[in-house]
Amino acid sequence: MAEDLNITTSTNKAEQYQSLIPQIEALLTGESDLIANLANVCAALKEQFKWFWVGFYLVKGDELVLGPFQGLVACTRIGLGRGVCGAAWQQEKTLIVPDVDAFPGHIACSSLSKSEIVLPLFNDGKVVAVLDVDSEAFDQFDETDAVYLQQIIELVNFK
Ligand code: SME
């Protein structure tokens, strides 16, 4: 496919995801390189939603290490159970944080980030990465984001 996105002007979040997901699927189809695919997922999400920060942290040993992302420079290493990312890794579940200051142990890579969603990615039953999305607005993310972002990360093949 042509490497450009059709950005919908709909203000309906579900419609935005429904427009974007087939395009991400097309971007990933036929490409086996993990980093290339993670990078394009970040770019596509950032382009559609204009969120403050979108990126992946990859499990390396006992830490998460910064992977492909779109946004400002960020902390590079996060321990198991540390911050929202480390908590989502440890708990093996999606975490939606409407106010990062109210999350015990939140790691503030930027003071501009106000809310966050983190989803773990699995391979062979183990967490291999997390997708972290940050917003400058409080209460940006909800179950709709969790459902559609889950569909997006399931398009990524870690094998
Ligand atoms: N806030 C995250 C750290 C990563 S940055 O937001 C990019 C956390 O608490 O895990």
mmCIF file of C-alpha atoms and ligand atoms in Angstrom:
data_model
loop_
_atom_site.group_PDB
_atom_site.id
_atom_site.type_symbol
_atom_site.label_atom_id
_atom_site.label_comp_id
_atom_site.label_asym_id
_atom_site.label_seq_id
_atom_site.Cartn_x
_atom_site.Cartn_y
_atom_site.Cartn_z
ATOM 1 C CA MET A 1 0.000 0.000 0.000
ATOM 2 C CA ALA A 2 1.033 3.607 -0.347
ATOM 3 C CA GLU A 3 2.733 4.772 2.802
ATOM 4 C CA ASP A 4 0.288 7.504 3.605
ATOM 5 C CA LEU A 5 -2.639 7.506 5.952
ATOM 6 C CA ASN A 6 -6.185 8.556 5.330
ATOM 7 C CA ILE A 7 -6.900 10.595 8.446
ATOM 8 C CA THR A 8 -10.591 10.757 9.221
ATOM 9 C CA THR A 9 -12.036 14.057 10.343
ATOM 10 C CA SER A 10 -14.685 12.285 12.408
ATOM 11 C CA THR A 11 -14.674 13.373 16.017
ATOM 12 C CA ASN A 12 -16.149 10.037 17.069
ATOM 13 C CA LYS A 13 -13.383 8.001 18.683
ATOM 14 C CA ALA A 14 -14.708 4.595 17.623
ATOM 15 C CA GLU A 15 -15.016 5.814 14.037
ATOM 16 C CA GLN A 16 -11.455 7.102 14.156
ATOM 17 C CA TYR A 17 -10.204 3.698 15.247
ATOM 18 C CA GLN A 18 -12.391 1.918 12.682
ATOM 19 C CA SER A 19 -10.872 4.044 9.946
ATOM 20 C CA LEU A 20 -7.333 3.550 11.201
ATOM 21 C CA ILE A 21 -7.232 -0.179 12.019
ATOM 22 C CA PRO A 22 -7.508 -1.544 8.448
ATOM 23 C CA GLN A 23 -4.816 0.923 7.412
ATOM 24 C CA ILE A 24 -2.487 -0.256 10.164
ATOM 25 C CA GLU A 25 -3.242 -3.844 9.168
ATOM 26 C CA ALA A 26 -2.247 -3.007 5.579
ATOM 27 C CA LEU A 27 0.939 -1.283 6.761
ATOM 28 C CA LEU A 28 2.007 -4.357 8.724
ATOM 29 C CA THR A 29 1.014 -6.934 6.132
ATOM 30 C CA GLY A 30 4.041 -8.429 4.428
ATOM 31 C CA GLU A 31 6.540 -6.756 6.771
ATOM 32 C CA SER A 32 8.165 -9.089 9.288
ATOM 33 C CA ASP A 33 10.534 -6.623 10.959
ATOM 34 C CA LEU A 34 9.276 -5.969 14.472
ATOM 35 C CA ILE A 35 10.872 -2.550 14.973
ATOM 36 C CA ALA A 36 9.601 -1.297 11.616
ATOM 37 C CA ASN A 37 6.090 -2.428 12.489
ATOM 38 C CA LEU A 38 6.112 -0.975 16.005
ATOM 39 C CA ALA A 39 7.405 2.311 14.584
ATOM 40 C CA ASN A 40 4.617 2.515 12.038
ATOM 41 C CA VAL A 41 1.957 1.699 14.653
ATOM 42 C CA CYS A 42 3.226 4.633 16.753
ATOM 43 C CA ALA A 43 3.307 6.972 13.777
ATOM 44 C CA ALA A 44 -0.193 5.998 12.640
ATOM 45 C CA LEU A 45 -1.682 6.482 16.114
ATOM 46 C CA LYS A 46 0.089 9.799 16.594
ATOM 47 C CA GLU A 47 -1.020 11.054 13.184
ATOM 48 C CA GLN A 48 -4.679 10.196 13.736
ATOM 49 C CA PHE A 49 -5.094 11.122 17.379
ATOM 50 C CA LYS A 50 -2.362 13.753 17.944
ATOM 51 C CA TRP A 51 -1.753 12.329 21.400
ATOM 52 C CA PHE A 52 1.146 13.740 23.395
ATOM 53 C CA TRP A 53 3.219 10.546 23.388
ATOM 54 C CA VAL A 54 2.775 7.097 21.850
ATOM 55 C CA GLY A 55 5.387 4.398 22.214
ATOM 56 C CA PHE A 56 6.450 0.890 23.004
ATOM 57 C CA TYR A 57 8.658 -0.367 25.795
ATOM 58 C CA LEU A 58 10.190 -3.793 25.138
ATOM 59 C CA VAL A 59 10.827 -6.381 27.853
ATOM 60 C CA LYS A 60 14.569 -6.989 28.074
ATOM 61 C CA GLY A 61 15.551 -9.132 31.038
ATOM 62 C CA ASP A 62 14.081 -7.619 34.175
ATOM 63 C CA GLU A 63 13.409 -4.208 32.636
ATOM 64 C CA LEU A 64 11.314 -2.461 30.047
ATOM 65 C CA VAL A 65 13.530 -0.638 27.557
ATOM 66 C CA LEU A 66 12.325 2.214 25.383
ATOM 67 C CA GLY A 67 11.436 1.126 21.859
ATOM 68 C CA PRO A 68 9.902 2.909 18.877
ATOM 69 C CA PHE A 69 7.892 5.973 19.876
ATOM 70 C CA GLN A 70 6.500 9.293 18.696
ATOM 71 C CA GLY A 71 6.782 12.266 20.992
ATOM 72 C CA LEU A 72 9.256 13.891 23.319
ATOM 73 C CA VAL A 73 12.346 12.117 24.611
ATOM 74 C CA ALA A 74 11.434 9.684 27.375
ATOM 75 C CA CYS A 75 12.934 7.598 30.156
ATOM 76 C CA THR A 76 14.723 4.584 28.722
ATOM 77 C CA ARG A 77 14.405 1.893 31.399
ATOM 78 C CA ILE A 78 11.521 0.932 33.685
ATOM 79 C CA GLY A 79 11.666 -1.875 36.236
ATOM 80 C CA LEU A 80 9.018 -4.535 36.787
ATOM 81 C CA GLY A 81 6.201 -3.023 38.815
ATOM 82 C CA ARG A 82 7.537 0.526 38.429
ATOM 83 C CA GLY A 83 5.275 3.256 37.078
ATOM 84 C CA VAL A 84 2.194 2.584 35.019
ATOM 85 C CA CYS A 85 4.187 0.663 32.397
ATOM 86 C CA GLY A 86 5.889 -1.601 34.915
ATOM 87 C CA ALA A 87 2.585 -2.160 36.710
ATOM 88 C CA ALA A 88 0.801 -3.156 33.485
ATOM 89 C CA TRP A 89 3.682 -5.575 32.788
ATOM 90 C CA GLN A 90 3.574 -7.051 36.300
ATOM 91 C CA GLN A 91 -0.223 -7.290 36.464
ATOM 92 C CA GLU A 92 -0.422 -8.460 32.839
ATOM 93 C CA LYS A 93 -3.390 -6.225 32.185
ATOM 94 C CA THR A 94 -4.362 -2.940 30.578
ATOM 95 C CA LEU A 95 -4.243 0.034 32.932
ATOM 96 C CA ILE A 96 -6.196 3.233 32.323
ATOM 97 C CA VAL A 97 -4.989 6.153 34.447
ATOM 98 C CA PRO A 98 -7.263 9.227 34.271
ATOM 99 C CA ASP A 99 -4.929 11.337 36.443
ATOM 100 C CA VAL A 100 -1.294 10.293 36.504
ATOM 101 C CA ASP A 101 -0.618 12.264 39.693
ATOM 102 C CA ALA A 102 -3.088 10.014 41.495
ATOM 103 C CA PHE A 103 -1.266 6.840 40.411
ATOM 104 C CA PRO A 104 1.221 5.743 43.092
ATOM 105 C CA GLY A 105 4.700 5.485 41.589
ATOM 106 C CA HIS A 106 3.823 7.065 38.264
ATOM 107 C CA ILE A 107 7.002 7.889 36.338
ATOM 108 C CA ALA A 108 6.757 11.424 34.986
ATOM 109 C CA CYS A 109 8.850 11.432 31.817
ATOM 110 C CA SER A 110 7.138 14.750 31.132
ATOM 111 C CA SER A 111 5.190 16.964 33.507
ATOM 112 C CA LEU A 112 2.859 17.719 30.591
ATOM 113 C CA SER A 113 1.420 14.194 30.629
ATOM 114 C CA LYS A 114 -1.865 14.104 32.557
ATOM 115 C CA SER A 115 -3.483 10.774 31.696
ATOM 116 C CA GLU A 116 -2.268 7.514 30.302
ATOM 117 C CA ILE A 117 -3.214 4.068 29.025
ATOM 118 C CA VAL A 118 -0.819 1.116 28.977
ATOM 119 C CA LEU A 119 -1.510 -2.244 27.316
ATOM 120 C CA PRO A 120 0.699 -5.328 27.612
ATOM 121 C CA LEU A 121 1.616 -7.287 24.468
ATOM 122 C CA PHE A 122 1.986 -11.051 24.794
ATOM 123 C CA ASN A 123 3.941 -13.718 22.952
ATOM 124 C CA ASP A 124 3.619 -17.359 24.018
ATOM 125 C CA GLY A 125 1.714 -16.247 27.115
ATOM 126 C CA LYS A 126 4.417 -13.869 28.339
ATOM 127 C CA VAL A 127 4.485 -10.077 28.259
ATOM 128 C CA VAL A 128 7.072 -9.009 25.683
ATOM 129 C CA ALA A 129 6.289 -5.283 25.450
ATOM 130 C CA VAL A 130 3.841 -2.606 26.498
ATOM 131 C CA LEU A 131 2.148 0.097 24.466
ATOM 132 C CA ASP A 132 2.104 3.375 26.393
ATOM 133 C CA VAL A 133 -0.040 6.332 25.305
ATOM 134 C CA ASP A 134 0.043 9.649 27.138
ATOM 135 C CA SER A 135 -2.211 12.672 26.860
ATOM 136 C CA GLU A 136 -1.888 16.275 27.958
ATOM 137 C CA ALA A 137 -5.580 16.105 28.940
ATOM 138 C CA PHE A 138 -6.945 14.507 32.086
ATOM 139 C CA ASP A 139 -9.226 11.493 31.622
ATOM 140 C CA GLN A 140 -8.384 11.065 27.936
ATOM 141 C CA PHE A 141 -8.680 7.278 27.734
ATOM 142 C CA ASP A 142 -11.534 4.890 28.364
ATOM 143 C CA GLU A 143 -12.737 1.385 27.567
ATOM 144 C CA THR A 144 -13.186 2.304 23.889
ATOM 145 C CA ASP A 145 -9.463 3.033 23.648
ATOM 146 C CA ALA A 146 -8.657 -0.173 25.523
ATOM 147 C CA VAL A 147 -10.751 -2.271 23.127
ATOM 148 C CA TYR A 148 -9.456 -0.745 19.895
ATOM 149 C CA LEU A 149 -5.831 -0.390 20.978
ATOM 150 C CA GLN A 150 -5.985 -4.069 21.924
ATOM 151 C CA GLN A 151 -7.103 -4.877 18.380
ATOM 152 C CA ILE A 152 -4.174 -2.857 17.056
ATOM 153 C CA ILE A 153 -1.483 -4.499 19.180
ATOM 154 C CA GLU A 154 -2.823 -7.927 18.259
ATOM 155 C CA LEU A 155 -1.853 -7.107 14.665
ATOM 156 C CA VAL A 156 1.805 -7.026 15.703
ATOM 157 C CA ASN A 157 3.583 -10.361 15.276
ATOM 158 C CA PHE A 158 6.368 -10.932 17.811
ATOM 159 C CA LYS A 159 7.503 -14.282 16.416
HETATM 160 N N1 SME B 1 4.552 7.393 32.616
HETATM 161 C C1 SME B 1 5.103 6.089 32.356
HETATM 162 C C2 SME B 1 6.549 6.179 31.939
HETATM 163 C C3 SME B 1 6.737 6.257 30.477
HETATM 164 S S1 SME B 1 6.492 7.802 29.856
HETATM 165 O O1 SME B 1 5.138 8.256 30.162
HETATM 166 C C4 SME B 1 6.757 7.841 28.235
HETATM 167 C C5 SME B 1 4.974 5.224 33.581
HETATM 168 O O2 SME B 1 4.566 5.688 34.646
HETATM 169 O O3 SME B 1 5.275 4.037 33.480
#
